[in-house]
Short mmCIF file of C-alpha atoms in Angstrom, two decimals:
data_model
loop_
_atom_site.label_atom_id
_atom_site.label_comp_id
_atom_site.label_asym_id
_atom_site.label_seq_id
_atom_site.Cartn_x
_atom_site.Cartn_y
_atom_site.Cartn_z
CA MET A 1033 -106.29 163.24 -117.35
CA LYS A 1034 -104.97 165.83 -119.76
CA SER A 1035 -106.29 166.74 -123.21
CA THR A 1036 -105.16 168.92 -126.12
CA GLY A 1037 -105.53 172.59 -125.26
CA ILE A 1038 -106.59 171.94 -121.68
CA SER A 1039 -104.19 171.31 -118.81
CA ARG A 1040 -105.01 169.63 -115.54
CA ARG A 1041 -103.06 169.37 -112.29
CA MET A 1042 -100.28 166.89 -112.85
CA PHE A 1043 -97.59 165.73 -110.48
CA LEU A 1044 -94.67 164.96 -112.76
CA SER A 1045 -91.09 163.11 -112.20
CA SER A 1046 -87.90 162.47 -113.90
CA GLY A 1047 -87.77 159.41 -116.07
CA ALA A 1048 -84.75 157.21 -116.27
CA VAL A 1049 -82.26 157.46 -119.10
CA PHE A 1050 -82.59 154.62 -121.59
CA ALA A 1051 -79.56 152.50 -120.77
CA GLY A 1052 -77.67 150.71 -123.51
CA SER A 1053 -80.32 150.96 -126.25
CA ALA A 1054 -79.09 153.55 -128.71
CA VAL A 1055 -80.85 151.87 -131.62
CA LEU A 1056 -84.26 151.99 -129.96
CA ALA A 1057 -83.72 155.53 -128.71
CA ALA A 1058 -82.86 156.61 -132.23
CA SER A 1059 -85.79 154.70 -133.76
CA PRO A 1060 -88.53 154.58 -131.12
CA LEU A 1061 -91.23 153.74 -133.64
CA LYS A 1062 -89.62 150.49 -134.75
CA GLY A 1063 -90.51 147.20 -133.08
CA TRP A 1064 -88.11 145.74 -130.55
CA THR A 1065 -86.96 142.24 -131.44
CA PHE A 1066 -84.70 140.04 -129.39
CA ALA A 1067 -82.85 136.89 -130.38
CA VAL A 1068 -81.73 135.66 -126.96
CA GLU A 1069 -83.16 137.58 -124.05
CA PRO A 1070 -86.46 139.41 -123.54
CA PRO A 1071 -86.44 143.14 -122.72
CA THR A 1072 -86.32 144.33 -119.15
CA VAL A 1073 -88.97 146.38 -117.38
CA GLY A 1074 -86.67 149.41 -117.62
CA GLN A 1075 -86.16 149.02 -121.35
CA ILE A 1076 -89.92 148.99 -121.99
CA ILE A 1077 -90.46 152.02 -119.76
CA ASP A 1078 -87.64 153.94 -121.42
CA ALA A 1079 -88.83 153.03 -124.91
CA PHE A 1080 -92.20 154.62 -124.13
CA ILE A 1081 -90.63 157.72 -122.60
CA ALA A 1082 -88.45 158.07 -125.73
CA GLN A 1083 -91.63 158.85 -127.68
CA ILE A 1084 -92.77 161.69 -125.44
CA PRO A 1085 -92.15 165.02 -127.24
CA SER A 1086 -90.97 166.74 -124.04
CA GLY A 1087 -88.90 163.77 -122.88
CA ALA A 1088 -88.61 162.74 -119.25
CA ILE A 1089 -91.08 164.55 -116.97
CA PRO A 1090 -89.87 165.98 -113.63
CA ASN A 1091 -91.63 164.92 -110.43
CA THR A 1092 -93.91 162.42 -112.14
CA VAL A 1093 -96.07 159.86 -110.37
CA ASP A 1094 -95.08 157.45 -113.14
CA THR A 1095 -92.69 155.36 -111.08
CA LEU A 1096 -92.35 151.68 -110.28
CA LYS A 1097 -94.77 150.74 -107.50
CA ALA A 1098 -93.37 147.21 -107.19
CA GLY A 1099 -90.55 145.18 -108.69
CA SER A 1100 -87.31 146.11 -110.42
CA ARG A 1101 -86.29 147.81 -113.66
CA ASP A 1102 -83.91 144.91 -114.25
CA THR A 1103 -86.61 142.24 -114.32
CA LYS A 1104 -86.73 140.41 -117.65
CA VAL A 1105 -90.31 140.59 -118.88
CA THR A 1106 -92.22 137.35 -119.45
CA GLY A 1107 -95.45 139.09 -120.33
CA VAL A 1108 -97.28 142.40 -119.87
CA VAL A 1109 -100.75 143.22 -118.56
CA THR A 1110 -102.16 146.70 -119.22
CA THR A 1111 -104.98 147.97 -117.04
CA MET A 1112 -106.51 151.00 -115.34
CA PHE A 1113 -105.92 149.66 -111.81
CA ALA A 1114 -103.52 146.96 -110.64
CA THR A 1115 -106.17 145.43 -108.39
CA ILE A 1116 -105.61 142.15 -106.54
CA GLU A 1117 -107.87 140.47 -109.10
CA VAL A 1118 -105.81 141.92 -111.97
CA ILE A 1119 -102.60 140.73 -110.26
CA ARG A 1120 -104.05 137.22 -110.00
CA LYS A 1121 -104.94 137.35 -113.69
CA ALA A 1122 -101.37 138.42 -114.51
CA ILE A 1123 -100.10 135.41 -112.53
CA ASP A 1124 -102.41 133.12 -114.53
CA LEU A 1125 -101.07 134.66 -117.76
CA LYS A 1126 -97.47 134.24 -116.55
CA ALA A 1127 -97.02 138.00 -117.00
CA ASN A 1128 -94.62 139.70 -114.59
CA PHE A 1129 -95.09 143.34 -115.64
CA ILE A 1130 -98.29 145.33 -115.06
CA ILE A 1131 -98.65 148.77 -116.66
CA ALA A 1132 -101.40 150.57 -114.73
CA HIS A 1133 -102.85 154.01 -115.38
CA GLU A 1134 -103.90 154.88 -111.84
CA PRO A 1135 -102.43 154.38 -108.34
CA THR A 1136 -101.81 150.92 -106.93
CA PHE A 1137 -101.91 151.85 -103.23
CA TYR A 1138 -104.96 154.06 -102.78
CA ASN A 1139 -103.55 157.59 -103.11
CA HIS A 1140 -102.18 159.72 -105.93
CA LEU A 1141 -98.52 159.51 -104.90
CA ASP A 1142 -98.68 155.83 -103.87
CA ASP A 1143 -97.36 156.93 -100.48
CA VAL A 1144 -97.43 153.75 -98.35
CA SER A 1145 -95.95 155.15 -95.13
CA TRP A 1146 -99.41 155.28 -93.54
CA LEU A 1147 -100.31 151.74 -94.68
CA GLN A 1148 -97.51 149.76 -93.03
CA GLN A 1149 -99.87 148.12 -90.51
CA ASP A 1150 -102.74 147.70 -92.96
CA ASP A 1151 -103.49 144.06 -93.83
CA VAL A 1152 -105.00 144.83 -97.28
CA TYR A 1153 -101.89 146.73 -98.34
CA GLN A 1154 -99.63 144.01 -96.93
CA TYR A 1155 -101.53 141.24 -98.72
CA LYS A 1156 -101.26 143.07 -102.05
CA LYS A 1157 -97.58 143.88 -101.60
CA ASP A 1158 -96.76 140.30 -100.59
CA LEU A 1159 -98.65 138.96 -103.62
CA LEU A 1160 -96.59 141.15 -105.95
CA ASP A 1161 -93.33 140.29 -104.21
CA LYS A 1162 -94.01 136.55 -104.08
CA HIS A 1163 -94.59 136.36 -107.84
CA GLY A 1164 -91.91 138.88 -108.81
CA ILE A 1165 -94.34 141.23 -110.52
CA ALA A 1166 -93.33 144.78 -111.40
CA VAL A 1167 -95.98 147.51 -111.52
CA TRP A 1168 -95.37 150.76 -113.38
CA ARG A 1169 -97.86 153.60 -113.31
CA ASN A 1170 -98.15 155.17 -116.75
CA HIS A 1171 -100.32 158.23 -116.20
CA ASP A 1172 -98.43 161.41 -117.01
CA TYR A 1173 -96.54 159.87 -119.92
CA VAL A 1174 -99.50 158.29 -121.72
CA HIS A 1175 -101.28 161.65 -121.48
CA SER A 1176 -98.17 163.40 -122.87
CA ILE A 1177 -97.66 161.24 -125.95
CA ARG A 1178 -99.17 162.66 -129.13
CA PRO A 1179 -101.96 161.99 -129.63
CA ASP A 1180 -102.88 161.62 -125.97
CA GLY A 1181 -103.08 157.84 -125.50
CA VAL A 1182 -106.17 157.90 -123.28
CA SER A 1183 -108.14 160.30 -125.47
CA LYS A 1184 -107.12 158.31 -128.55
CA GLY A 1185 -108.20 155.08 -126.88
CA LEU A 1186 -111.61 156.54 -125.99
CA GLU A 1187 -112.05 158.00 -129.47
CA ASP A 1188 -111.34 154.58 -130.98
CA ALA A 1189 -113.70 152.85 -128.54
CA LEU A 1190 -116.52 155.23 -129.58
CA GLY A 1191 -115.64 155.02 -133.28
CA TRP A 1192 -115.53 158.81 -133.44
CA GLN A 1193 -112.28 159.24 -135.38
CA GLN A 1194 -114.00 161.07 -138.23
CA LEU A 1195 -115.99 163.33 -135.91
CA ALA A 1196 -113.05 164.91 -134.10
CA VAL A 1197 -112.46 168.65 -134.29
CA LYS A 1198 -108.72 169.01 -134.84
CA GLY A 1199 -106.83 170.41 -131.87
CA GLU A 1200 -109.90 170.45 -129.61
CA PRO A 1201 -111.49 167.95 -127.19
CA VAL A 1202 -114.67 168.34 -129.22
CA TYR A 1203 -116.63 166.02 -131.51
CA HIS A 1204 -119.23 167.20 -134.01
CA LEU A 1205 -121.90 164.61 -134.77
CA SER A 1206 -123.03 164.30 -138.39
CA ALA A 1207 -126.62 164.91 -137.25
CA PRO A 1208 -128.17 166.01 -133.95
CA GLN A 1209 -129.45 163.30 -131.63
CA SER A 1210 -131.25 163.33 -128.32
CA LEU A 1211 -129.36 163.31 -125.06
CA GLU A 1212 -131.12 160.04 -124.24
CA SER A 1213 -129.85 158.31 -127.39
CA LEU A 1214 -126.35 159.68 -126.78
CA ILE A 1215 -126.32 158.21 -123.26
CA THR A 1216 -127.57 154.88 -124.62
CA PHE A 1217 -124.74 154.93 -127.18
CA PHE A 1218 -122.12 155.58 -124.48
CA LYS A 1219 -123.48 152.81 -122.24
CA LYS A 1220 -123.30 150.29 -125.09
CA LYS A 1221 -119.84 151.29 -126.34
CA LEU A 1222 -118.27 151.52 -122.86
CA ASN A 1223 -120.22 148.60 -121.34
CA VAL A 1224 -121.66 150.67 -118.50
CA PRO A 1225 -125.10 149.80 -117.06
CA ALA A 1226 -126.08 153.36 -116.10
CA MET A 1227 -124.83 156.94 -116.31
CA ARG A 1228 -125.74 160.04 -114.33
CA TYR A 1229 -126.63 163.22 -116.18
CA VAL A 1230 -127.91 166.77 -115.84
CA GLY A 1231 -130.28 167.98 -118.54
CA ASP A 1232 -133.31 167.20 -120.67
CA LEU A 1233 -133.23 163.72 -122.23
CA GLN A 1234 -134.98 165.11 -125.31
CA GLN A 1235 -132.44 167.90 -125.86
CA ARG A 1236 -130.88 167.73 -129.32
CA CYS A 1237 -127.10 167.36 -129.12
CA GLN A 1238 -124.52 167.74 -131.88
CA LYS A 1239 -121.42 169.46 -130.45
CA ILE A 1240 -119.93 167.19 -127.79
CA LEU A 1241 -117.17 168.21 -125.38
CA VAL A 1242 -115.36 165.10 -124.08
CA LEU A 1243 -113.21 165.32 -120.94
CA PRO A 1244 -112.37 161.78 -119.77
CA GLY A 1245 -111.01 161.14 -116.30
CA ALA A 1246 -110.97 163.81 -113.60
CA TYR A 1247 -110.04 167.26 -114.89
CA GLY A 1248 -111.46 169.11 -111.91
CA GLY A 1249 -114.37 171.53 -111.81
CA LYS A 1250 -112.52 174.71 -112.74
CA THR A 1251 -111.04 173.20 -115.90
CA GLN A 1252 -114.34 171.56 -116.87
CA ILE A 1253 -116.27 174.81 -116.41
CA GLU A 1254 -113.67 176.84 -118.29
CA ALA A 1255 -113.83 174.34 -121.15
CA ILE A 1256 -117.61 174.70 -121.31
CA GLY A 1257 -117.19 178.48 -121.61
CA LYS A 1258 -114.49 178.11 -124.27
CA TYR A 1259 -116.08 175.50 -126.54
CA LYS A 1260 -119.82 176.18 -125.99
CA PRO A 1261 -120.93 172.53 -126.39
CA ASP A 1262 -124.44 171.14 -126.36
CA VAL A 1263 -123.28 168.54 -123.86
CA VAL A 1264 -120.13 168.01 -121.81
CA CYS A 1265 -119.17 164.37 -121.20
CA CYS A 1266 -116.86 163.88 -118.21
CA GLY A 1267 -115.29 160.95 -116.49
CA GLU A 1268 -116.06 162.20 -113.00
CA ILE A 1269 -116.81 165.44 -111.15
CA SER A 1270 -116.99 166.97 -107.71
CA GLU A 1271 -120.74 167.24 -107.32
CA TRP A 1272 -120.60 170.75 -105.87
CA GLU A 1273 -118.77 172.11 -108.93
CA THR A 1274 -119.57 171.21 -112.55
CA ALA A 1275 -123.01 169.70 -111.94
CA GLU A 1276 -124.15 172.85 -110.14
CA TYR A 1277 -122.71 175.05 -112.89
CA VAL A 1278 -124.63 173.12 -115.55
CA ARG A 1279 -127.80 173.24 -113.46
CA ASP A 1280 -127.52 177.02 -113.14
CA ALA A 1281 -126.70 177.39 -116.84
CA ARG A 1282 -129.90 175.53 -117.69
CA ALA A 1283 -131.92 177.69 -115.28
CA LYS A 1284 -130.46 180.72 -117.06
CA GLY A 1285 -131.80 179.34 -120.34
CA ASP A 1286 -128.71 177.66 -121.86
CA LYS A 1287 -129.18 174.44 -123.84
CA LEU A 1288 -126.45 172.58 -122.01
CA SER A 1289 -126.32 169.08 -120.56
CA LEU A 1290 -123.80 167.01 -118.61
CA VAL A 1291 -123.12 163.27 -118.84
CA LEU A 1292 -120.91 161.39 -116.37
CA MET A 1293 -119.32 158.41 -118.10
CA GLY A 1294 -117.40 157.28 -115.02
CA HIS A 1295 -113.66 157.62 -114.46
CA ILE A 1296 -112.82 154.01 -115.26
CA ALA A 1297 -115.18 153.77 -118.23
CA SER A 1298 -113.80 156.94 -119.79
CA GLU A 1299 -110.10 156.15 -119.30
CA GLU A 1300 -109.84 152.35 -119.50
CA PRO A 1301 -109.58 152.57 -123.33
CA GLY A 1302 -106.15 154.14 -122.70
CA SER A 1303 -105.02 150.75 -121.39
CA ILE A 1304 -106.12 149.18 -124.67
CA PHE A 1305 -103.97 151.82 -126.37
CA MET A 1306 -101.03 150.65 -124.23
CA ALA A 1307 -101.58 146.98 -125.10
CA ASP A 1308 -101.59 147.92 -128.78
CA TRP A 1309 -98.43 149.99 -128.27
CA MET A 1310 -96.70 146.98 -126.71
CA LYS A 1311 -97.73 144.73 -129.60
CA GLN A 1312 -96.35 147.24 -132.10
CA HIS A 1313 -93.04 148.01 -130.39
CA PHE A 1314 -92.33 144.78 -128.50
CA PRO A 1315 -93.99 142.10 -130.63
CA GLY A 1316 -91.92 139.39 -128.95
CA VAL A 1317 -93.61 140.04 -125.60
CA LYS A 1318 -97.16 138.85 -125.00
CA ALA A 1319 -99.29 141.86 -124.00
CA THR A 1320 -102.82 141.48 -122.64
CA HIS A 1321 -105.33 144.14 -121.71
CA VAL A 1322 -107.20 143.20 -118.53
CA HIS A 1323 -110.20 145.33 -117.58
CA PRO A 1324 -110.37 145.77 -113.80
CA GLY A 1325 -114.13 146.25 -113.87
CA SER A 1326 -115.82 148.92 -111.80
CA SER A 1327 -115.35 149.19 -108.05
CA LEU A 1328 -118.87 150.63 -107.76
CA SER A 1329 -122.22 149.05 -108.59
CA PHE A 1330 -125.69 150.46 -109.21
CA ALA A 1331 -128.48 149.41 -106.84
#
């Protein structure tokens, strides 16, 4: 995940040129309407890329993981992960295009060379092929649109639009509240049963640094030093990095806490952003957000 003012490792690729749609390329903010035929997978992808300030991104992971650009779209499902359960839901919805934020085949590059004899991979691939479903990963591009689609989605989910500090991944609460009440708020808004944390539950928190997804320890720690928050709220961490830094900062005497929202919980609102984008720009195509749920449970 990438946020304003902070960069994170990104593997980026060239996007395709928008073929035969000069009107949409010239007016990317206007809704696509069609009298005879629905748009293709490629036209929807290219319409989104047309809104990225930097244009097509070299070496991106945002490629088709299944299906064809030429497929005429009967419906769209937006989601964090194109799980087998999400694919089945798309089939039920008669949707043949899934826009997923994260990998489909269990590694960042969706390299499947090592999975050719794996029966889980084969089952998933066959399911997609049988039903003619295209899957596009929209990771680098949704983070590159302005505002960042994932951060905007999370901000909207929390209802924190008026608390944002312009140009920073920081939110300033109108009044201090305890770390415990802040965690309770996050659990309710993001529908998460439990969250891990480092800190004192009674600590008063007002300046909140929000880094959804997986920025990596170095970027998270540098952001703490730059913005000096009361609490840093991350999607996920490597436990030997940011958590240990916050623990040492507290031992030193700093009033600093850490909350782990969870990667899916913190970035799934970006898929709601994508469903809303589809409804705005392709109102003739049914778009449905399908939450994949969490792969992990709490005992």
